[in-house]
PDB file of C-alpha atoms in Angstrom:
ATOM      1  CA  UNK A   3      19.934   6.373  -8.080  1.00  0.00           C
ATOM      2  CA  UNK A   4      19.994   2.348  -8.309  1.00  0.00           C
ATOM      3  CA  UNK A   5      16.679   0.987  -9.415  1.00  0.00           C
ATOM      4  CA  UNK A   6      14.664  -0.391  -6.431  1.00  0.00           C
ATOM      5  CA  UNK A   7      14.768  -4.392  -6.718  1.00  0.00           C
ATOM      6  CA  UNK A   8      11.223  -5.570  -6.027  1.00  0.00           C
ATOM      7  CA  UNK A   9      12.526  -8.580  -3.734  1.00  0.00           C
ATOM      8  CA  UNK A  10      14.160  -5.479  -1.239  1.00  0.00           C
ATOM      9  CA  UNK A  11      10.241  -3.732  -1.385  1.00  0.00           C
ATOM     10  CA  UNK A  12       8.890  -6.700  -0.821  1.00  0.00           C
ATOM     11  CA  UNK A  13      10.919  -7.642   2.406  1.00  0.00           C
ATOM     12  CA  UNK A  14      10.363  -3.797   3.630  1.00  0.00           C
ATOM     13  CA  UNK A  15       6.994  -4.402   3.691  1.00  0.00           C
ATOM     14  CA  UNK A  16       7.120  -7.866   5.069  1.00  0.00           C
ATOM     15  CA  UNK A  17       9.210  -5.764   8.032  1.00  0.00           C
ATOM     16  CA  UNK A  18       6.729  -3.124   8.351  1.00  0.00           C
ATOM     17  CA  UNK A  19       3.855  -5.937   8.598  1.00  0.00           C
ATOM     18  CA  UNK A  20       5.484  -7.970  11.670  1.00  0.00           C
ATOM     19  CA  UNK A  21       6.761  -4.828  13.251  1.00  0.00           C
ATOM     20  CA  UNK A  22       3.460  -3.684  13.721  1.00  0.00           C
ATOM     21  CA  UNK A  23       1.899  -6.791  15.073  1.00  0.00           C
ATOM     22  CA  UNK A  24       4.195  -7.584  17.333  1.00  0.00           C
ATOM     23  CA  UNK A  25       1.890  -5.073  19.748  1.00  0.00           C
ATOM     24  CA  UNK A  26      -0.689  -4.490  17.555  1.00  0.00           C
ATOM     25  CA  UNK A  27       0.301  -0.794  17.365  1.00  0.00           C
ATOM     26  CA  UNK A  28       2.661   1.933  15.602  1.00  0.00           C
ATOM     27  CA  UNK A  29       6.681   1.050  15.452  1.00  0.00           C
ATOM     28  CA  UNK A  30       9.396   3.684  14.631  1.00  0.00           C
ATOM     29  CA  UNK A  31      10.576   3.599  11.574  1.00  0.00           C
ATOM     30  CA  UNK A  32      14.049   1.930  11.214  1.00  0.00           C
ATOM     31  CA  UNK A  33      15.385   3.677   8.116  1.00  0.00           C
ATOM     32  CA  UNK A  34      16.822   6.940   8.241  1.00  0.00           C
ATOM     33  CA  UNK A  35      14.185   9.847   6.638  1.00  0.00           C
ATOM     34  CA  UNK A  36      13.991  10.714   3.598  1.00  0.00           C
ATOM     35  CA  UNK A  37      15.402   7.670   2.102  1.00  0.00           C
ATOM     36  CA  UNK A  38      13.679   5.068  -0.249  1.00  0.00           C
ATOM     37  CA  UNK A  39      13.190   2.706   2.260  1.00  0.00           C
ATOM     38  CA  UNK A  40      12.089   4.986   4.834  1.00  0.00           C
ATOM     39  CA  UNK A  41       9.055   5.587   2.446  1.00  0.00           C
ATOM     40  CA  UNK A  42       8.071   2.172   1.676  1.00  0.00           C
ATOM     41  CA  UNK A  43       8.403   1.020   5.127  1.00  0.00           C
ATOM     42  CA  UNK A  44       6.034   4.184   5.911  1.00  0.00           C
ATOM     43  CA  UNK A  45       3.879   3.532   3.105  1.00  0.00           C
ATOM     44  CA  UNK A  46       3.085  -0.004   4.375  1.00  0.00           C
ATOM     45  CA  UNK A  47       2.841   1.095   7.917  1.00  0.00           C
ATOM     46  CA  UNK A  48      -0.424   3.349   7.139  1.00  0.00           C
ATOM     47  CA  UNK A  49      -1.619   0.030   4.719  1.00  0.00           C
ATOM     48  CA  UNK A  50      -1.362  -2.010   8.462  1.00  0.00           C
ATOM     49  CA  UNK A  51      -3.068   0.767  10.529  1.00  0.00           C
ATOM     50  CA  UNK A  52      -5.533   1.391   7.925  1.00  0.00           C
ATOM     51  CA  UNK A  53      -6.602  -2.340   7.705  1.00  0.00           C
ATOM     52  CA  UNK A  54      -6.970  -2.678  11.104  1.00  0.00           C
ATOM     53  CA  UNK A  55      -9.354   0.150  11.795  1.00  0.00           C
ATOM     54  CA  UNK A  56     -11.387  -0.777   8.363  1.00  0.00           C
ATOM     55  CA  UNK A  57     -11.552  -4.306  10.907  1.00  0.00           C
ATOM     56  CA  UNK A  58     -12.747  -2.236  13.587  1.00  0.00           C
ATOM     57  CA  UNK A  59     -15.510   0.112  11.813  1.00  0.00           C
ATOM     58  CA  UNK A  60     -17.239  -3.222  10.890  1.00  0.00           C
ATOM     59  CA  UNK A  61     -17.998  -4.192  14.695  1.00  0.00           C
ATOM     60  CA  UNK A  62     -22.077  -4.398  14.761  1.00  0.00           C
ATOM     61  CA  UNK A  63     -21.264  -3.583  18.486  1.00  0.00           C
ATOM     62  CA  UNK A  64     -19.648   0.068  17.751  1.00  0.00           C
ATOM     63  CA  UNK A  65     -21.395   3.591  18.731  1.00  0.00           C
ATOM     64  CA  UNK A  66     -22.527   5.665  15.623  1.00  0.00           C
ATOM     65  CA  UNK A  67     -19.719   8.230  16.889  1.00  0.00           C
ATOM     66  CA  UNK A  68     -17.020   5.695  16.883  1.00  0.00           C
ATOM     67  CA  UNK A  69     -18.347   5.222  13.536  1.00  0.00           C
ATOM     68  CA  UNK A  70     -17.788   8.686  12.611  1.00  0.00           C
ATOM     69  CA  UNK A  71     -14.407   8.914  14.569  1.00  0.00           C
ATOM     70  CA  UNK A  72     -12.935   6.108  12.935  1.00  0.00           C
ATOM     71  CA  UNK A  73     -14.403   7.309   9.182  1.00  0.00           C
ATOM     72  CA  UNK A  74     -12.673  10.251   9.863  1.00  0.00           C
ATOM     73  CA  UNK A  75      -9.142   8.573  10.440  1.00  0.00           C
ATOM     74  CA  UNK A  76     -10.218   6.172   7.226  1.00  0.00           C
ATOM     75  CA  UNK A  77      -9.772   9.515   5.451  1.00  0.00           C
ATOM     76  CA  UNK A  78      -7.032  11.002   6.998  1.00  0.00           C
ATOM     77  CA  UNK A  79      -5.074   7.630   6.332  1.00  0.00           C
ATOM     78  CA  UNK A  80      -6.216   7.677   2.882  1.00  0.00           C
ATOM     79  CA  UNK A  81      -4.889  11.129   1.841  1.00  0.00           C
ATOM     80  CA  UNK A  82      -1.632   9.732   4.282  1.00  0.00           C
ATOM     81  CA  UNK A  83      -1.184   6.974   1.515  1.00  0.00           C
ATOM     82  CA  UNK A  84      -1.915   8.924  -1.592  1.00  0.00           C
ATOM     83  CA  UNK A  85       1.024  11.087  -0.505  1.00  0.00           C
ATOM     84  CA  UNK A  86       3.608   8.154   0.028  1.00  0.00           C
ATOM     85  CA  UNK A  87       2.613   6.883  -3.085  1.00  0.00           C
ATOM     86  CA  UNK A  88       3.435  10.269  -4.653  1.00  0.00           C
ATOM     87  CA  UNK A  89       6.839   9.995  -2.623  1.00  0.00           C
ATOM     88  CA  UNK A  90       7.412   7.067  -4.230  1.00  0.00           C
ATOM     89  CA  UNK A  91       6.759   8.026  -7.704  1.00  0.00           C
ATOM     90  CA  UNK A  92       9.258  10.930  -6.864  1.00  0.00           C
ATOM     91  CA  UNK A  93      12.040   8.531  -6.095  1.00  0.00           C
ATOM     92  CA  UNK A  94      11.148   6.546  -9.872  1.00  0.00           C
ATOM     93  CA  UNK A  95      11.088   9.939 -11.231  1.00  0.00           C
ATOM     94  CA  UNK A  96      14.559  10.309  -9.870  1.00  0.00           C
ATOM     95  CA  UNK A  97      15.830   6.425 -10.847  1.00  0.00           C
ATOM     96  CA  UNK A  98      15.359   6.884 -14.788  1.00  0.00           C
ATOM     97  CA  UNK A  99      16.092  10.633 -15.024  1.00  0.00           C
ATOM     98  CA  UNK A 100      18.950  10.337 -17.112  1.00  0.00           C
ATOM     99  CA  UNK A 101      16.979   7.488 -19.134  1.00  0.00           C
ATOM    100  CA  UNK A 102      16.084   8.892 -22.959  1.00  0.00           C
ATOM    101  CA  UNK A 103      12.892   7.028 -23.736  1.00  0.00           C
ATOM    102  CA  UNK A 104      12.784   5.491 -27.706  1.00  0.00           C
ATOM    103  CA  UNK A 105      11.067   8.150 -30.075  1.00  0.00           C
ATOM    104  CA  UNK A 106       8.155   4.479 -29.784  1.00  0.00           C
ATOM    105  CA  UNK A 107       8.389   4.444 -26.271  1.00  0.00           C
ATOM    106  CA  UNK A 108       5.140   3.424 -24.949  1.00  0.00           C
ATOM    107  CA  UNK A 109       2.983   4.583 -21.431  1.00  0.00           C
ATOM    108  CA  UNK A 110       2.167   2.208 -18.488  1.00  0.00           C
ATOM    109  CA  UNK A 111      -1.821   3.151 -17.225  1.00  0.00           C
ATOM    110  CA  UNK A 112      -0.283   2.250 -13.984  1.00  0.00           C
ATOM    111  CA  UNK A 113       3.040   4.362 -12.203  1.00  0.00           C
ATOM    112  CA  UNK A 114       5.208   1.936 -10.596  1.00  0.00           C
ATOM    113  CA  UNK A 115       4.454   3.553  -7.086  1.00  0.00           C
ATOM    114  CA  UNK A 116       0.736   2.280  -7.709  1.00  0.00           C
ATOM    115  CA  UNK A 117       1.926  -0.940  -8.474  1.00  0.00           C
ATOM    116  CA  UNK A 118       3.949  -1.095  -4.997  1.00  0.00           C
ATOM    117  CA  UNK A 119       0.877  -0.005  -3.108  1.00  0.00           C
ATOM    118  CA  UNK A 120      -0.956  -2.991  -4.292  1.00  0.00           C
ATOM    119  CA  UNK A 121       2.067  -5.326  -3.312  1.00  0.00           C
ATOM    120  CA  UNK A 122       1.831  -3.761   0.193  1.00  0.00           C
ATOM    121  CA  UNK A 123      -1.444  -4.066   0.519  1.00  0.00           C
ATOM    122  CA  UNK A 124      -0.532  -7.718  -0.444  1.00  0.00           C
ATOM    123  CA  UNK A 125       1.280  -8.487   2.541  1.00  0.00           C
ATOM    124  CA  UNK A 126      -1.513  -7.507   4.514  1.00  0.00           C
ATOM    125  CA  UNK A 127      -3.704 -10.030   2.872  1.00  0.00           C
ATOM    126  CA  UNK A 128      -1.011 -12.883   3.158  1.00  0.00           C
ATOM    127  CA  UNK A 129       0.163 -12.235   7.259  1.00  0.00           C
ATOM    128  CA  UNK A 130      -4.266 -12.543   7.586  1.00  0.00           C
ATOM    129  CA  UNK A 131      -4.822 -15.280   5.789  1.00  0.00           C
ATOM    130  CA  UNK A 132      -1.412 -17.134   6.976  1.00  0.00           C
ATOM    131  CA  UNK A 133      -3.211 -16.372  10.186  1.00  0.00           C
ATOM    132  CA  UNK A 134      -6.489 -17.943   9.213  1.00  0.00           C
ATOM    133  CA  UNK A 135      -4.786 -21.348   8.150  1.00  0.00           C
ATOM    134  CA  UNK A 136      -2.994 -21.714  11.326  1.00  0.00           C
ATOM    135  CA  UNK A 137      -5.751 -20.669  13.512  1.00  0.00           C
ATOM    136  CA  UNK A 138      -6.577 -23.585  16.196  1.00  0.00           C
ATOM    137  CA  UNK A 139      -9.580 -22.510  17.798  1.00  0.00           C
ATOM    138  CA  UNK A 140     -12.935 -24.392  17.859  1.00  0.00           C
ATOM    139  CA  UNK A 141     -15.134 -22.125  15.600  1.00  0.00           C
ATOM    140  CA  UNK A 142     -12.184 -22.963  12.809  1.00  0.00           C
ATOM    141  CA  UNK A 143     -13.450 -25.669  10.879  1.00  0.00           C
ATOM    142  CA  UNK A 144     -10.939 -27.605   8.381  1.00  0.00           C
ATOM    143  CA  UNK A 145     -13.560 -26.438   5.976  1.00  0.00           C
ATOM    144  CA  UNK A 146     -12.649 -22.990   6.774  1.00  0.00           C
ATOM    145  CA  UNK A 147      -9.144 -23.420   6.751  1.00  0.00           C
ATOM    146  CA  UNK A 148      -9.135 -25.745   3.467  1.00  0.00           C
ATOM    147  CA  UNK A 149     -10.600 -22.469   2.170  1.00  0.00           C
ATOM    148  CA  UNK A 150      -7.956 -20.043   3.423  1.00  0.00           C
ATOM    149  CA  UNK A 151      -5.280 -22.360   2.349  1.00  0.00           C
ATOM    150  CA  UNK A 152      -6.473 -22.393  -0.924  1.00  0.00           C
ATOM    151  CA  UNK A 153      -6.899 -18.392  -1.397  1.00  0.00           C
ATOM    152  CA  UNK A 154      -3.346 -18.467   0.202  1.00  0.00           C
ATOM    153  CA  UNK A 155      -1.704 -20.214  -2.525  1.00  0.00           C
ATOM    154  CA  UNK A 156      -3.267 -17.684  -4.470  1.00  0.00           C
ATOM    155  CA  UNK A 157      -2.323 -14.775  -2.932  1.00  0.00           C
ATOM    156  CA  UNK A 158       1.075 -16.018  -2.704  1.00  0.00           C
ATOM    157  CA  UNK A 159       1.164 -17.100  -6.696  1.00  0.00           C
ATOM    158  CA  UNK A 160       0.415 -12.823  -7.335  1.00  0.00           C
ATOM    159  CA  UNK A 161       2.652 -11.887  -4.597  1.00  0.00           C
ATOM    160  CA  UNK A 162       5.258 -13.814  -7.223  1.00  0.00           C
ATOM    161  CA  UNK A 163       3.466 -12.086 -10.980  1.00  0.00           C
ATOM    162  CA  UNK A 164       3.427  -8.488  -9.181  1.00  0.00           C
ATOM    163  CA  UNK A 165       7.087  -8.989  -7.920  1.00  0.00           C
ATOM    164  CA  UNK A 166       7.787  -9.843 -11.819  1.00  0.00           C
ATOM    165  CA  UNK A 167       5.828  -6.948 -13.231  1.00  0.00           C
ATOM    166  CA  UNK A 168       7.282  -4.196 -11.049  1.00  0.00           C
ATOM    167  CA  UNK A 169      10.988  -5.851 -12.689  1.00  0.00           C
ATOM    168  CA  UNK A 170      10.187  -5.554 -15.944  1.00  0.00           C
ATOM    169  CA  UNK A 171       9.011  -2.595 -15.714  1.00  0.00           C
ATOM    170  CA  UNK A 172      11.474  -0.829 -13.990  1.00  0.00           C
ATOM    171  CA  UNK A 173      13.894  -2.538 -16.921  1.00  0.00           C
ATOM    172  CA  UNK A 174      11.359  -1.525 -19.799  1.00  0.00           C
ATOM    173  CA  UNK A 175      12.295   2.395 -18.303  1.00  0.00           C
ATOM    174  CA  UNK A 176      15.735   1.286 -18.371  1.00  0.00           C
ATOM    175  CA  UNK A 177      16.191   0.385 -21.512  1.00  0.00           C
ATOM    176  CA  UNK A 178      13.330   3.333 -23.121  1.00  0.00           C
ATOM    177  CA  UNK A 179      11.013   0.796 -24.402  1.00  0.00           C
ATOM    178  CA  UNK A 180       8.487   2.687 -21.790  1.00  0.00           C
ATOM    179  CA  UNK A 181       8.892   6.419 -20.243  1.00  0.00           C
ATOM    180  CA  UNK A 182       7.903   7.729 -17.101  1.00  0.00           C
ATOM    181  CA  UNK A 183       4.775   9.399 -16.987  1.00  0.00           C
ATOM    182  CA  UNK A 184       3.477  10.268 -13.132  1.00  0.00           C
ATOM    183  CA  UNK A 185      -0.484  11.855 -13.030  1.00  0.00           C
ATOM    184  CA  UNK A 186      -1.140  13.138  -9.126  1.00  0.00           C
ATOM    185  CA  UNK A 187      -4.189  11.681  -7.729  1.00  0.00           C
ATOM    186  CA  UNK A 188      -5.908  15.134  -6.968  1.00  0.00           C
ATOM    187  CA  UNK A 189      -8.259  13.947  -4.548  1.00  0.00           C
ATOM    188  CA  UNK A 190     -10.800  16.491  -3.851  1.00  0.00           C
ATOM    189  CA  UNK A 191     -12.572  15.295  -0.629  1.00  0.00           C
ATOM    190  CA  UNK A 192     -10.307  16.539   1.600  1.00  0.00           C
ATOM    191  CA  UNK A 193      -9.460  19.917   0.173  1.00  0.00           C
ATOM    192  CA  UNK A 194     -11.727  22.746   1.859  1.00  0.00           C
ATOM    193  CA  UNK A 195     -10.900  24.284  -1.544  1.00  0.00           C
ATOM    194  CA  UNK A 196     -12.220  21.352  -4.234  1.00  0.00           C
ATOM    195  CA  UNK A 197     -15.084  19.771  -1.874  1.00  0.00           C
ATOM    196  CA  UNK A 198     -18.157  21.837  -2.081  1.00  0.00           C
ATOM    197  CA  UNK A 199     -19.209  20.579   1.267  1.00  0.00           C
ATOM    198  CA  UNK A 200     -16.353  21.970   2.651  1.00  0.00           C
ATOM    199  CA  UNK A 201     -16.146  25.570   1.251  1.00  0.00           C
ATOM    200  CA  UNK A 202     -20.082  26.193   0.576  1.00  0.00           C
ATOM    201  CA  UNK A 203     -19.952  25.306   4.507  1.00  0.00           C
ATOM    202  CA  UNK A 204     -17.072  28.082   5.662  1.00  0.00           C
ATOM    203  CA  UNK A 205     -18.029  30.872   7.347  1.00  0.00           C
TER     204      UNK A 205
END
């Protein structure tokens, strides 16, 4: 399998982000299942629904049981992205397989799949605050959107150093110098198994 360039993840995630706002809700997935782009364009599309109800859950205006309801899909989205980022890892897996790390070869503390959660996460932050500096309305003050412009460049500047990292790292596993190590999450909260609020609660 051809290593994933992180330009292509980048602009799957980029066409994941504008899908969805285009109505503000869910868009079918335009790669065929089970493939590598499938996943990241899925991966990005829980990021976008996730951020958007995070937006929602901090209304003052909200009943405590749309609280709750929306809590509850927090979670569900949650273990939703742990999994594609485990999908992803699967597919790196897969990528170096053949790959015989150096006898010296060192670990990464992060899994490349990690590393392309926080670039789609990324995209989020940079369609919002492109937003925010083009916003016309009264209550925008240049003050406001001298300070959106400026966290833009910013955001923009990592979107560039993550883009990099996720490269070299995928040619460090290339070439040995570093060897593919995935740990699962194991999240606990939602198994009725591992939470003790869960089971001590089961009839």
């Amino acid at each position: 399998m051809k290593a994933l360039e992180a330009i292509k993840a980048v602009a799957i995630f980029q066409e994941s982000v504008l899908d969805w706002h285009k109505k503000e809700a869910p868009h079918p997935n335009p790669y065929p299942e089970g493939t590598l782009e499938f996943t990241l364009y899925q991966k990005n599309h829980i990021d976008t629904i996730q951020w958007h109800i995070e937006d929602e859950i901090r209304r003052p205006d909200i009943a405590l049981e749309e609280v709750v309801a929306l809590k509850r899909k927090i979670d569900k989205l949650n273990q939703d992205r742990t999994d594609m980022v485990e999908r992803l890892d699967d597919f790196v897996i897969e990528m170096f397989r053949t790959v015989t790390p150096k006898p010296d070869a060192r670990l990464n503390s992060e899994s490349p799949a990690w590393l392309l959660d926080r670039m789609s996460i990324l995209e989020l932050k940079i369609y919002h605050m492109e937003e925010q500096v083009n916003r016309k309305d009264s209550s925008a003050t240049k003050e406001h959107i001298d300070k959106c412009q400026a966290k833009l460049t910013i955001l923009l500047d990592q979107r560039e150093d993550l883009k990099q990292c996720l490269e070299e790292l995928f040619d460090d596993y290339a070439k040995g110098i570093k060897r593919v190590k995935v740990y699962r999450q194991m999240k606990m909260y939602n198994d009725q198994n591992l939470n003790p609020s869960l089971y001590k609660n089961q009839k």
